[in-house]
PDB file of C-alpha atoms and ligand atoms in Angstrom:
ATOM      1  CA  MET A   1      26.813 -22.796   2.894  1.00 68.00           C
ATOM      2  CA  THR A   2      23.563 -24.343   4.216  1.00 85.00           C
ATOM      3  CA  THR A   3      20.401 -23.583   2.291  1.00 96.00           C
ATOM      4  CA  LYS A   4      17.925 -21.491   4.264  1.00 98.00           C
ATOM      5  CA  THR A   5      14.157 -21.904   4.211  1.00 98.00           C
ATOM      6  CA  ALA A   6      11.437 -19.235   4.268  1.00 98.00           C
ATOM      7  CA  TRP A   7       7.710 -19.790   4.782  1.00 99.00           C
ATOM      8  CA  ILE A   8       5.903 -17.133   2.746  1.00 99.00           C
ATOM      9  CA  THR A   9       2.159 -16.726   3.256  1.00 99.00           C
ATOM     10  CA  GLY A  10       0.085 -15.061   0.536  1.00 98.00           C
ATOM     11  CA  ALA A  11       2.475 -16.407  -2.110  1.00 99.00           C
ATOM     12  CA  THR A  12      -0.090 -16.584  -4.918  1.00 98.00           C
ATOM     13  CA  SER A  13      -0.017 -12.884  -5.757  1.00 98.00           C
ATOM     14  CA  GLY A  14       1.546  -9.462  -5.225  1.00 98.00           C
ATOM     15  CA  PHE A  15       4.255  -9.080  -2.573  1.00 99.00           C
ATOM     16  CA  GLY A  16       4.229 -12.775  -1.653  1.00 99.00           C
ATOM     17  CA  ALA A  17       4.702 -14.044  -5.216  1.00 98.00           C
ATOM     18  CA  ALA A  18       7.486 -11.523  -5.888  1.00 98.00           C
ATOM     19  CA  THR A  19       9.210 -12.493  -2.627  1.00 99.00           C
ATOM     20  CA  VAL A  20       9.081 -16.190  -3.511  1.00 98.00           C
ATOM     21  CA  GLU A  21      10.829 -15.310  -6.761  1.00 98.00           C
ATOM     22  CA  ARG A  22      13.457 -13.204  -4.966  1.00 98.00           C
ATOM     23  CA  PHE A  23      14.272 -15.769  -2.297  1.00 98.00           C
ATOM     24  CA  VAL A  24      14.421 -18.744  -4.682  1.00 98.00           C
ATOM     25  CA  THR A  25      16.662 -16.765  -7.032  1.00 98.00           C
ATOM     26  CA  GLY A  26      18.814 -15.935  -4.018  1.00 98.00           C
ATOM     27  CA  GLY A  27      19.272 -19.629  -3.221  1.00 98.00           C
ATOM     28  CA  TRP A  28      16.689 -20.181  -0.467  1.00 98.00           C
ATOM     29  CA  ARG A  29      14.033 -22.874  -0.262  1.00 98.00           C
ATOM     30  CA  VAL A  30      10.494 -21.530   0.033  1.00 98.00           C
ATOM     31  CA  ILE A  31       7.295 -22.916   1.484  1.00 99.00           C
ATOM     32  CA  ALA A  32       4.597 -21.071  -0.451  1.00 99.00           C
ATOM     33  CA  SER A  33       1.068 -20.721   0.972  1.00 98.00           C
ATOM     34  CA  GLY A  34      -2.238 -19.377  -0.267  1.00 98.00           C
ATOM     35  CA  ARG A  35      -5.680 -20.647  -1.202  1.00 98.00           C
ATOM     36  CA  ARG A  36      -5.155 -20.729  -4.978  1.00 98.00           C
ATOM     37  CA  ALA A  37      -3.468 -24.109  -5.387  1.00 98.00           C
ATOM     38  CA  ASP A  38      -3.059 -23.714  -9.163  1.00 98.00           C
ATOM     39  CA  ARG A  39      -0.865 -20.645  -8.707  1.00 98.00           C
ATOM     40  CA  LEU A  40       1.221 -22.397  -6.057  1.00 98.00           C
ATOM     41  CA  GLN A  41       1.684 -25.391  -8.357  1.00 98.00           C
ATOM     42  CA  ARG A  42       2.911 -23.034 -11.063  1.00 98.00           C
ATOM     43  CA  LEU A  43       5.624 -21.824  -8.671  1.00 98.00           C
ATOM     44  CA  VAL A  44       6.641 -25.433  -7.998  1.00 98.00           C
ATOM     45  CA  ALA A  45       6.726 -26.166 -11.743  1.00 98.00           C
ATOM     46  CA  GLN A  46       8.764 -23.017 -12.398  1.00 98.00           C
ATOM     47  CA  HIS A  47      11.393 -23.516  -9.677  1.00 98.00           C
ATOM     48  CA  GLY A  48      11.268 -27.258  -8.983  1.00 98.00           C
ATOM     49  CA  PRO A  49       9.965 -29.254  -5.992  1.00 97.00           C
ATOM     50  CA  GLY A  50      13.368 -29.091  -4.295  1.00 97.00           C
ATOM     51  CA  ARG A  51      13.104 -25.281  -4.150  1.00 98.00           C
ATOM     52  CA  VAL A  52       9.405 -24.562  -3.623  1.00 98.00           C
ATOM     53  CA  HIS A  53       6.973 -26.570  -1.527  1.00 98.00           C
ATOM     54  CA  ALA A  54       3.309 -25.636  -2.009  1.00 98.00           C
ATOM     55  CA  THR A  55       0.883 -25.657   0.919  1.00 98.00           C
ATOM     56  CA  ALA A  56      -2.599 -24.661  -0.251  1.00 98.00           C
ATOM     57  CA  PHE A  57      -4.935 -23.796   2.609  1.00 98.00           C
ATOM     58  CA  ASP A  58      -7.141 -21.028   3.919  1.00 99.00           C
ATOM     59  CA  ILE A  59      -5.003 -19.322   6.537  1.00 98.00           C
ATOM     60  CA  ARG A  60      -8.089 -18.783   8.719  1.00 98.00           C
ATOM     61  CA  ASP A  61      -8.394 -22.567   9.098  1.00 98.00           C
ATOM     62  CA  ALA A  62      -6.219 -23.377  12.132  1.00 98.00           C
ATOM     63  CA  GLU A  63      -6.432 -27.141  11.600  1.00 98.00           C
ATOM     64  CA  ALA A  64      -5.371 -26.857   7.948  1.00 98.00           C
ATOM     65  CA  MET A  65      -2.467 -24.643   9.020  1.00 98.00           C
ATOM     66  CA  ARG A  66      -1.272 -27.221  11.548  1.00 98.00           C
ATOM     67  CA  ALA A  67      -1.640 -30.024   8.977  1.00 98.00           C
ATOM     68  CA  ALA A  68       0.402 -28.077   6.419  1.00 98.00           C
ATOM     69  CA  HIS A  69       3.146 -27.638   9.021  1.00 98.00           C
ATOM     70  CA  ALA A  70       3.053 -31.287  10.106  1.00 98.00           C
ATOM     71  CA  GLY A  71       3.223 -32.420   6.465  1.00 98.00           C
ATOM     72  CA  LEU A  72       6.347 -30.497   5.473  1.00 98.00           C
ATOM     73  CA  PRO A  73       8.938 -32.645   3.680  1.00 98.00           C
ATOM     74  CA  ALA A  74      12.144 -33.089   5.716  1.00 97.00           C
ATOM     75  CA  GLU A  75      14.185 -30.681   3.581  1.00 97.00           C
ATOM     76  CA  PHE A  76      11.646 -27.874   4.212  1.00 98.00           C
ATOM     77  CA  ALA A  77      11.064 -28.608   7.895  1.00 97.00           C
ATOM     78  CA  GLY A  78      13.734 -26.292   9.344  1.00 97.00           C
ATOM     79  CA  ILE A  79      12.346 -22.782   8.916  1.00 98.00           C
ATOM     80  CA  ASP A  80      14.640 -19.743   9.132  1.00 98.00           C
ATOM     81  CA  LEU A  81      12.212 -16.984   8.181  1.00 98.00           C
ATOM     82  CA  LEU A  82       8.469 -16.519   8.436  1.00 99.00           C
ATOM     83  CA  LEU A  83       6.975 -13.886   6.135  1.00 99.00           C
ATOM     84  CA  ASN A  84       3.498 -13.127   7.484  1.00 99.00           C
ATOM     85  CA  ASN A  85       2.229 -11.520   4.305  1.00 99.00           C
ATOM     86  CA  ALA A  86      -1.238 -13.003   3.626  1.00 99.00           C
ATOM     87  CA  GLY A  87      -3.796 -10.302   4.217  1.00 98.00           C
ATOM     88  CA  LEU A  88      -6.445  -8.140   2.677  1.00 98.00           C
ATOM     89  CA  ALA A  89      -8.603  -5.057   2.844  1.00 98.00           C
ATOM     90  CA  LEU A  90     -12.301  -5.429   2.103  1.00 98.00           C
ATOM     91  CA  GLY A  91     -14.463  -2.422   1.341  1.00 98.00           C
ATOM     92  CA  THR A  92     -13.888   1.315   1.355  1.00 97.00           C
ATOM     93  CA  ALA A  93     -17.087   2.406   3.122  1.00 97.00           C
ATOM     94  CA  PRO A  94     -16.998   4.452   6.322  1.00 98.00           C
ATOM     95  CA  ALA A  95     -17.533   2.433   9.518  1.00 98.00           C
ATOM     96  CA  GLN A  96     -21.202   3.379   9.801  1.00 98.00           C
ATOM     97  CA  GLN A  97     -21.906   1.783   6.403  1.00 98.00           C
ATOM     98  CA  ALA A  98     -19.443  -1.092   6.528  1.00 98.00           C
ATOM     99  CA  ASP A  99     -20.244  -4.779   6.257  1.00 98.00           C
ATOM    100  CA  LEU A 100     -19.592  -6.637   9.540  1.00 98.00           C
ATOM    101  CA  ALA A 101     -18.735  -9.876   7.705  1.00 98.00           C
ATOM    102  CA  GLN A 102     -15.955  -8.017   5.860  1.00 98.00           C
ATOM    103  CA  TRP A 103     -14.614  -6.625   9.140  1.00 98.00           C
ATOM    104  CA  ARG A 104     -14.560 -10.127  10.601  1.00 98.00           C
ATOM    105  CA  GLN A 105     -12.761 -11.553   7.569  1.00 99.00           C
ATOM    106  CA  MET A 106     -10.047  -8.871   7.841  1.00 99.00           C
ATOM    107  CA  ILE A 107      -9.607  -9.558  11.562  1.00 99.00           C
ATOM    108  CA  ASP A 108      -9.529 -13.343  11.024  1.00 99.00           C
ATOM    109  CA  THR A 109      -6.969 -13.063   8.208  1.00 99.00           C
ATOM    110  CA  ASN A 110      -4.795 -10.071   9.118  1.00 99.00           C
ATOM    111  CA  ILE A 111      -4.705 -10.674  12.877  1.00 99.00           C
ATOM    112  CA  THR A 112      -5.843 -14.123  14.042  1.00 99.00           C
ATOM    113  CA  ALA A 113      -4.160 -16.097  11.252  1.00 99.00           C
ATOM    114  CA  LEU A 114      -0.970 -14.036  11.553  1.00 99.00           C
ATOM    115  CA  VAL A 115      -0.631 -14.677  15.281  1.00 98.00           C
ATOM    116  CA  SER A 116      -1.487 -18.369  14.749  1.00 98.00           C
ATOM    117  CA  MET A 117       1.280 -18.806  12.142  1.00 98.00           C
ATOM    118  CA  THR A 118       3.689 -17.012  14.440  1.00 99.00           C
ATOM    119  CA  HIS A 119       2.740 -19.129  17.452  1.00 98.00           C
ATOM    120  CA  LEU A 120       3.128 -22.325  15.402  1.00 98.00           C
ATOM    121  CA  LEU A 121       6.617 -21.492  14.130  1.00 98.00           C
ATOM    122  CA  LEU A 122       8.114 -19.666  17.111  1.00 98.00           C
ATOM    123  CA  PRO A 123       9.758 -22.737  18.730  1.00 98.00           C
ATOM    124  CA  GLN A 124      11.766 -23.584  15.631  1.00 97.00           C
ATOM    125  CA  LEU A 125      12.502 -19.951  14.794  1.00 98.00           C
ATOM    126  CA  ILE A 126      14.019 -19.636  18.260  1.00 98.00           C
ATOM    127  CA  GLU A 127      15.944 -22.871  17.816  1.00 98.00           C
ATOM    128  CA  ARG A 128      17.416 -21.606  14.508  1.00 97.00           C
ATOM    129  CA  ARG A 129      17.824 -17.941  15.541  1.00 98.00           C
ATOM    130  CA  GLY A 130      15.531 -17.097  12.646  1.00 98.00           C
ATOM    131  CA  ALA A 131      13.472 -14.077  11.599  1.00 98.00           C
ATOM    132  CA  ILE A 132       9.871 -12.924  11.360  1.00 99.00           C
ATOM    133  CA  VAL A 133       8.821 -10.290   8.837  1.00 99.00           C
ATOM    134  CA  ASN A 134       5.260  -9.018   9.224  1.00 99.00           C
ATOM    135  CA  LEU A 135       3.388  -7.101   6.525  1.00 99.00           C
ATOM    136  CA  SER A 136       1.806  -4.116   8.179  1.00 99.00           C
ATOM    137  CA  SER A 137       0.942  -0.920   6.289  1.00 98.00           C
ATOM    138  CA  ILE A 138       1.080   2.860   6.469  1.00 98.00           C
ATOM    139  CA  SER A 139      -2.612   2.561   7.349  1.00 98.00           C
ATOM    140  CA  SER A 140      -1.395   1.439  10.793  1.00 98.00           C
ATOM    141  CA  SER A 141      -0.147   5.007  11.409  1.00 97.00           C
ATOM    142  CA  TYR A 142      -2.201   7.270   9.131  1.00 97.00           C
ATOM    143  CA  PRO A 143      -5.998   7.118   9.286  1.00 96.00           C
ATOM    144  CA  TYR A 144      -7.997   7.601   6.085  1.00 96.00           C
ATOM    145  CA  ARG A 145     -11.711   7.430   5.345  1.00 95.00           C
ATOM    146  CA  GLY A 146     -12.776   3.836   4.879  1.00 97.00           C
ATOM    147  CA  GLY A 147      -9.607   2.511   6.483  1.00 97.00           C
ATOM    148  CA  ASN A 148     -11.399   1.653   9.752  1.00 98.00           C
ATOM    149  CA  VAL A 149     -10.835  -2.066  10.524  1.00 98.00           C
ATOM    150  CA  TYR A 150      -8.161  -2.576   7.870  1.00 98.00           C
ATOM    151  CA  GLY A 151      -5.933   0.133   9.374  1.00 98.00           C
ATOM    152  CA  ALA A 152      -6.687  -1.103  12.883  1.00 98.00           C
ATOM    153  CA  SER A 153      -5.700  -4.649  11.919  1.00 99.00           C
ATOM    154  CA  LYS A 154      -2.388  -3.340  10.612  1.00 99.00           C
ATOM    155  CA  ALA A 155      -1.830  -1.293  13.781  1.00 98.00           C
ATOM    156  CA  PHE A 156      -2.156  -4.620  15.582  1.00 99.00           C
ATOM    157  CA  VAL A 157       0.500  -6.112  13.292  1.00 99.00           C
ATOM    158  CA  THR A 158       2.900  -3.233  13.979  1.00 98.00           C
ATOM    159  CA  GLN A 159       2.412  -3.409  17.747  1.00 98.00           C
ATOM    160  CA  PHE A 160       2.546  -7.223  17.793  1.00 99.00           C
ATOM    161  CA  SER A 161       5.903  -7.003  15.988  1.00 98.00           C
ATOM    162  CA  THR A 162       7.281  -4.568  18.555  1.00 98.00           C
ATOM    163  CA  ASN A 163       6.036  -6.676  21.454  1.00 98.00           C
ATOM    164  CA  LEU A 164       7.410  -9.858  19.887  1.00 98.00           C
ATOM    165  CA  ARG A 165      10.840  -8.252  19.762  1.00 98.00           C
ATOM    166  CA  THR A 166      10.644  -7.548  23.462  1.00 98.00           C
ATOM    167  CA  ASP A 167       9.586 -11.089  24.352  1.00 98.00           C
ATOM    168  CA  LEU A 168      12.223 -12.585  22.063  1.00 98.00           C
ATOM    169  CA  HIS A 169      14.978 -10.551  23.686  1.00 98.00           C
ATOM    170  CA  GLY A 170      18.105 -12.668  23.963  1.00 98.00           C
ATOM    171  CA  THR A 171      16.945 -15.394  21.565  1.00 98.00           C
ATOM    172  CA  GLY A 172      18.615 -13.938  18.491  1.00 98.00           C
ATOM    173  CA  VAL A 173      15.295 -13.972  16.603  1.00 98.00           C
ATOM    174  CA  ARG A 174      14.792 -10.852  14.516  1.00 98.00           C
ATOM    175  CA  VAL A 175      11.384  -9.227  13.986  1.00 98.00           C
ATOM    176  CA  THR A 176      10.468  -6.551  11.453  1.00 99.00           C
ATOM    177  CA  SER A 177       7.269  -4.714  10.624  1.00 99.00           C
ATOM    178  CA  VAL A 178       7.202  -3.675   6.943  1.00 99.00           C
ATOM    179  CA  GLU A 179       4.799  -0.773   6.397  1.00 99.00           C
ATOM    180  CA  PRO A 180       4.206   0.081   2.739  1.00 99.00           C
ATOM    181  CA  GLY A 181       1.928   2.704   1.272  1.00 98.00           C
ATOM    182  CA  MET A 182       0.267   2.484  -2.118  1.00 98.00           C
ATOM    183  CA  ALA A 183       1.482  -0.556  -4.019  1.00 98.00           C
ATOM    184  CA  GLU A 184       0.017  -2.010  -7.194  1.00 98.00           C
ATOM    185  CA  THR A 185      -0.913  -5.674  -6.720  1.00 98.00           C
ATOM    186  CA  GLU A 186      -4.281  -7.446  -6.636  1.00 98.00           C
ATOM    187  CA  PHE A 187      -4.939  -5.584  -3.353  1.00 98.00           C
ATOM    188  CA  THR A 188      -7.447  -3.067  -4.775  1.00 98.00           C
ATOM    189  CA  LEU A 189      -9.146  -5.679  -6.966  1.00 98.00           C
ATOM    190  CA  VAL A 190      -9.757  -7.714  -3.795  1.00 98.00           C
ATOM    191  CA  ARG A 191     -10.805  -4.663  -1.802  1.00 98.00           C
ATOM    192  CA  THR A 192     -13.388  -3.599  -4.389  1.00 98.00           C
ATOM    193  CA  GLY A 193     -14.726  -7.077  -5.148  1.00 98.00           C
ATOM    194  CA  GLY A 194     -13.033  -7.284  -8.559  1.00 98.00           C
ATOM    195  CA  ASP A 195     -13.456  -3.721  -9.885  1.00 98.00           C
ATOM    196  CA  GLN A 196     -10.587  -3.532 -12.395  1.00 98.00           C
ATOM    197  CA  ALA A 197     -11.487   0.053 -13.398  1.00 98.00           C
ATOM    198  CA  ALA A 198     -11.282   1.215  -9.755  1.00 97.00           C
ATOM    199  CA  SER A 199      -7.919  -0.465  -9.391  1.00 98.00           C
ATOM    200  CA  ASP A 200      -6.560   1.024 -12.627  1.00 98.00           C
ATOM    201  CA  THR A 201      -7.834   4.502 -11.689  1.00 98.00           C
ATOM    202  CA  LEU A 202      -6.214   4.390  -8.256  1.00 98.00           C
ATOM    203  CA  TYR A 203      -2.772   3.591  -9.592  1.00 98.00           C
ATOM    204  CA  ALA A 204      -2.882   5.569 -12.851  1.00 98.00           C
ATOM    205  CA  GLY A 205      -0.127   8.159 -13.099  1.00 98.00           C
ATOM    206  CA  ALA A 206       1.009   7.573  -9.497  1.00 98.00           C
ATOM    207  CA  ALA A 207       4.017   5.307 -10.092  1.00 98.00           C
ATOM    208  CA  PRO A 208       3.033   3.180  -7.088  1.00 98.00           C
ATOM    209  CA  ILE A 209       5.349   0.835  -5.192  1.00 98.00           C
ATOM    210  CA  THR A 210       5.772  -2.443  -7.055  1.00 98.00           C
ATOM    211  CA  ALA A 211       5.696  -5.952  -5.602  1.00 99.00           C
ATOM    212  CA  ARG A 212       9.326  -6.256  -6.634  1.00 98.00           C
ATOM    213  CA  ASP A 213      10.245  -3.178  -4.546  1.00 99.00           C
ATOM    214  CA  ILE A 214       8.821  -4.914  -1.482  1.00 99.00           C
ATOM    215  CA  ALA A 215      10.466  -8.241  -2.319  1.00 99.00           C
ATOM    216  CA  GLU A 216      13.865  -6.510  -2.595  1.00 98.00           C
ATOM    217  CA  THR A 217      13.292  -4.803   0.772  1.00 99.00           C
ATOM    218  CA  ILE A 218      12.395  -8.089   2.480  1.00 99.00           C
ATOM    219  CA  TRP A 219      15.409  -9.755   0.878  1.00 98.00           C
ATOM    220  CA  TRP A 220      17.631  -6.953   2.215  1.00 98.00           C
ATOM    221  CA  ILE A 221      16.162  -7.286   5.721  1.00 98.00           C
ATOM    222  CA  ALA A 222      16.602 -11.079   5.691  1.00 98.00           C
ATOM    223  CA  ASN A 223      20.234 -10.876   4.669  1.00 98.00           C
ATOM    224  CA  LEU A 224      21.485  -8.210   7.064  1.00 98.00           C
ATOM    225  CA  PRO A 225      24.259  -9.306   9.434  1.00 97.00           C
ATOM    226  CA  PRO A 226      22.774 -11.238  12.395  1.00 95.00           C
ATOM    227  CA  HIS A 227      23.529  -8.448  14.885  1.00 97.00           C
ATOM    228  CA  LEU A 228      21.164  -6.001  13.110  1.00 98.00           C
ATOM    229  CA  ASN A 229      17.382  -5.728  13.454  1.00 98.00           C
ATOM    230  CA  VAL A 230      15.197  -3.423  11.365  1.00 98.00           C
ATOM    231  CA  ASN A 231      12.301  -2.805  13.766  1.00 98.00           C
ATOM    232  CA  ARG A 232       9.979  -0.974  11.379  1.00 98.00           C
ATOM    233  CA  ILE A 233      10.322   0.223   7.838  1.00 98.00           C
ATOM    234  CA  GLU A 234       7.775   2.627   6.358  1.00 98.00           C
ATOM    235  CA  MET A 235       7.744   3.071   2.586  1.00 98.00           C
ATOM    236  CA  MET A 236       5.702   5.186   0.187  1.00 98.00           C
ATOM    237  CA  PRO A 237       5.897   5.973  -3.484  1.00 98.00           C
ATOM    238  CA  VAL A 238       7.282   9.478  -4.005  1.00 98.00           C
ATOM    239  CA  SER A 239       3.840  10.426  -5.335  1.00 98.00           C
ATOM    240  CA  GLN A 240       2.180   9.726  -1.950  1.00 98.00           C
ATOM    241  CA  SER A 241       2.379  11.781   1.255  1.00 98.00           C
ATOM    242  CA  ALA A 242       0.275  12.408   4.361  1.00 95.00           C
ATOM    243  CA  ALA A 243      -2.527  14.963   3.995  1.00 90.00           C
ATOM    244  CA  GLY A 244      -3.399  16.183   7.484  1.00 85.00           C
ATOM    245  CA  LEU A 245      -6.613  16.573   9.453  1.00 93.00           C
ATOM    246  CA  GLN A 246     -10.215  17.375   8.520  1.00 94.00           C
ATOM    247  CA  VAL A 247     -12.660  19.805  10.156  1.00 96.00           C
ATOM    248  CA  HIS A 248     -16.446  19.608  10.005  1.00 97.00           C
ATOM    249  CA  ARG A 249     -18.362  22.886  10.507  1.00 97.00           C
ATOM    250  CA  ASP A 250     -22.081  23.251  11.223  1.00 95.00           C
TER     251      ASP A 250
HETATM  252  P1  NDP B   1      -2.601  -9.380  -3.023  1.00 73.13           P
HETATM  253  O1  NDP B   1      -4.085  -9.345  -2.997  1.00 73.13           O
HETATM  254  O2  NDP B   1      -1.933  -9.304  -4.349  1.00 73.13           O
HETATM  255  O3  NDP B   1      -2.065 -10.670  -2.246  1.00 73.13           O
HETATM  256  C1  NDP B   1      -2.676 -11.094  -1.050  1.00 73.13           C
HETATM  257  C2  NDP B   1      -2.244 -12.509  -0.729  1.00 73.13           C
HETATM  258  O4  NDP B   1      -2.866 -12.898   0.511  1.00 73.13           O
HETATM  259  C3  NDP B   1      -2.667 -13.513  -1.791  1.00 73.13           C
HETATM  260  O5  NDP B   1      -1.605 -14.398  -2.060  1.00 73.13           O
HETATM  261  C4  NDP B   1      -3.814 -14.270  -1.122  1.00 73.13           C
HETATM  262  O6  NDP B   1      -3.834 -15.632  -1.534  1.00 73.13           O
HETATM  263  C5  NDP B   1      -3.417 -14.185   0.359  1.00 73.13           C
HETATM  264  N1  NDP B   1      -4.589 -14.396   1.205  1.00 73.13           N
HETATM  265  C6  NDP B   1      -5.627 -13.553   1.418  1.00 73.13           C
HETATM  266  N2  NDP B   1      -6.561 -14.154   2.175  1.00 73.13           N
HETATM  267  C7  NDP B   1      -6.100 -15.405   2.445  1.00 73.13           C
HETATM  268  C8  NDP B   1      -6.612 -16.525   3.154  1.00 73.13           C
HETATM  269  N3  NDP B   1      -7.821 -16.473   3.775  1.00 73.13           N
HETATM  270  N4  NDP B   1      -5.897 -17.661   3.210  1.00 73.13           N
HETATM  271  C9  NDP B   1      -4.679 -17.724   2.616  1.00 73.13           C
HETATM  272  N5  NDP B   1      -4.136 -16.703   1.929  1.00 73.13           N
HETATM  273  C10 NDP B   1      -4.849 -15.561   1.834  1.00 73.13           C
HETATM  274  O7  NDP B   1      -2.147  -8.163  -2.097  1.00 73.13           O
HETATM  275  P2  NDP B   1      -0.696  -7.614  -1.657  1.00 73.13           P
HETATM  276  O8  NDP B   1       0.400  -8.441  -2.200  1.00 73.13           O
HETATM  277  O9  NDP B   1      -0.701  -6.162  -1.929  1.00 73.13           O
HETATM  278  O10 NDP B   1      -0.818  -7.786  -0.081  1.00 73.13           O
HETATM  279  C11 NDP B   1       0.086  -8.530   0.706  1.00 73.13           C
HETATM  280  C12 NDP B   1       0.086  -7.935   2.106  1.00 73.13           C
HETATM  281  O11 NDP B   1       0.582  -6.607   2.056  1.00 73.13           O
HETATM  282  C13 NDP B   1      -1.286  -7.850   2.762  1.00 73.13           C
HETATM  283  O12 NDP B   1      -1.155  -8.182   4.132  1.00 73.13           O
HETATM  284  C14 NDP B   1      -1.663  -6.379   2.583  1.00 73.13           C
HETATM  285  O13 NDP B   1      -2.550  -5.939   3.582  1.00 73.13           O
HETATM  286  C15 NDP B   1      -0.306  -5.728   2.723  1.00 73.13           C
HETATM  287  N6  NDP B   1      -0.162  -4.396   2.139  1.00 73.13           N
HETATM  288  C16 NDP B   1      -0.508  -4.135   0.842  1.00 73.13           C
HETATM  289  C17 NDP B   1      -0.334  -2.864   0.331  1.00 73.13           C
HETATM  290  C18 NDP B   1      -0.757  -2.479  -1.054  1.00 73.13           C
HETATM  291  O14 NDP B   1      -0.985  -1.282  -1.306  1.00 73.13           O
HETATM  292  N7  NDP B   1      -0.836  -3.407  -1.988  1.00 73.13           N
HETATM  293  C19 NDP B   1       0.288  -1.787   1.127  1.00 73.13           C
HETATM  294  C20 NDP B   1       0.591  -2.175   2.487  1.00 73.13           C
HETATM  295  C21 NDP B   1       0.396  -3.428   2.946  1.00 73.13           C
HETATM  296  P3  NDP B   1      -5.148 -16.438  -2.018  1.00 73.13           P
HETATM  297  O15 NDP B   1      -6.150 -15.434  -2.500  1.00 73.13           O
HETATM  298  O16 NDP B   1      -4.637 -17.366  -3.079  1.00 73.13           O
HETATM  299  O17 NDP B   1      -5.571 -17.157  -0.791  1.00 73.13           O
HETATM  300  C1  8X3 B   2      -2.505  -0.837   1.892  1.00 73.13           C
HETATM  301  C2  8X3 B   2      -2.232   0.528   1.411  1.00 73.13           C
HETATM  302  O1  8X3 B   2      -3.140   2.899   1.300  1.00 73.13           O
HETATM  303  O2  8X3 B   2      -4.534   1.251   2.389  1.00 73.13           O
HETATM  304  O3  8X3 B   2      -2.100  -1.097   3.174  1.00 73.13           O
HETATM  305  O4  8X3 B   2      -2.538   2.065   3.458  1.00 73.13           O
HETATM  306  S1  8X3 B   2      -3.174   1.723   2.187  1.00 73.13           S
END
């Protein structure tokens, strides 16, 4: 059996790190990306340079992205799956109090970088009848206070996934939008600028989704028979559900 290769963005933490682990354990090669080079090097040390290739770059830097792609060693150059996972939420303030720089960083990371990675790899994904898995979120469907640009960026990811499927009709390339709810990773630490107490409070007693749950789901999607496509998959912890509409009265 030929060894398959996945490019996993946001591999230094959370869903990405757990998915690297799952795919390497399952026999795949992984190209692991993120800004924190030390964490990527730890993955290489743990699994070996024949299994994990580290590409440390800021995903908003289009030139660095292209250079990372051009510099792939031969054994990692044929990519079968792109996991567009790198992303973040910044801030919890309502739109009228939000920081514009944070909005721009979410758009640059969650949208612009994701479409750039996709555009870069599409030719070879088509050639290999590969797969694209995009990390969207339940915030793409359910608004909540302070979700503003984050949720909108994930709605883009969901719709981009659907539209990609339509354009890729007949190529054999599979596209999936994975839409998790509350999951405990570094997500809330990043969102709150490093507030560990806020992160702990959010997840306490809620039995949130784990990074491993998501990694197992992505592994399942990647290994379905080639005639099957999971278009969208929405997941929540049992402790989370939608809570309806609000009414303001004068
Ligand atoms: P983490 O914060 O644990 O991981 C985020 C990853 O994204 C890190 O590896 C980080 O790497 C990478 N990343 C962020 N910005 C950049 C950048 N500019 N350049 C390169 N890499 C970057 O969060 P999660 O694992 O939870 O999040 C993964 C994805 O899942 C995100 O898209 C998130 O929006 C989505 N999601 C998360 C949910 C949750 O509740 N946790 C629920 C639904 C969706 P580094 O900092 O090293 O660059
Ligand atoms: C991250 C989880 O609750 O903001 O996407 O939708 S949530």
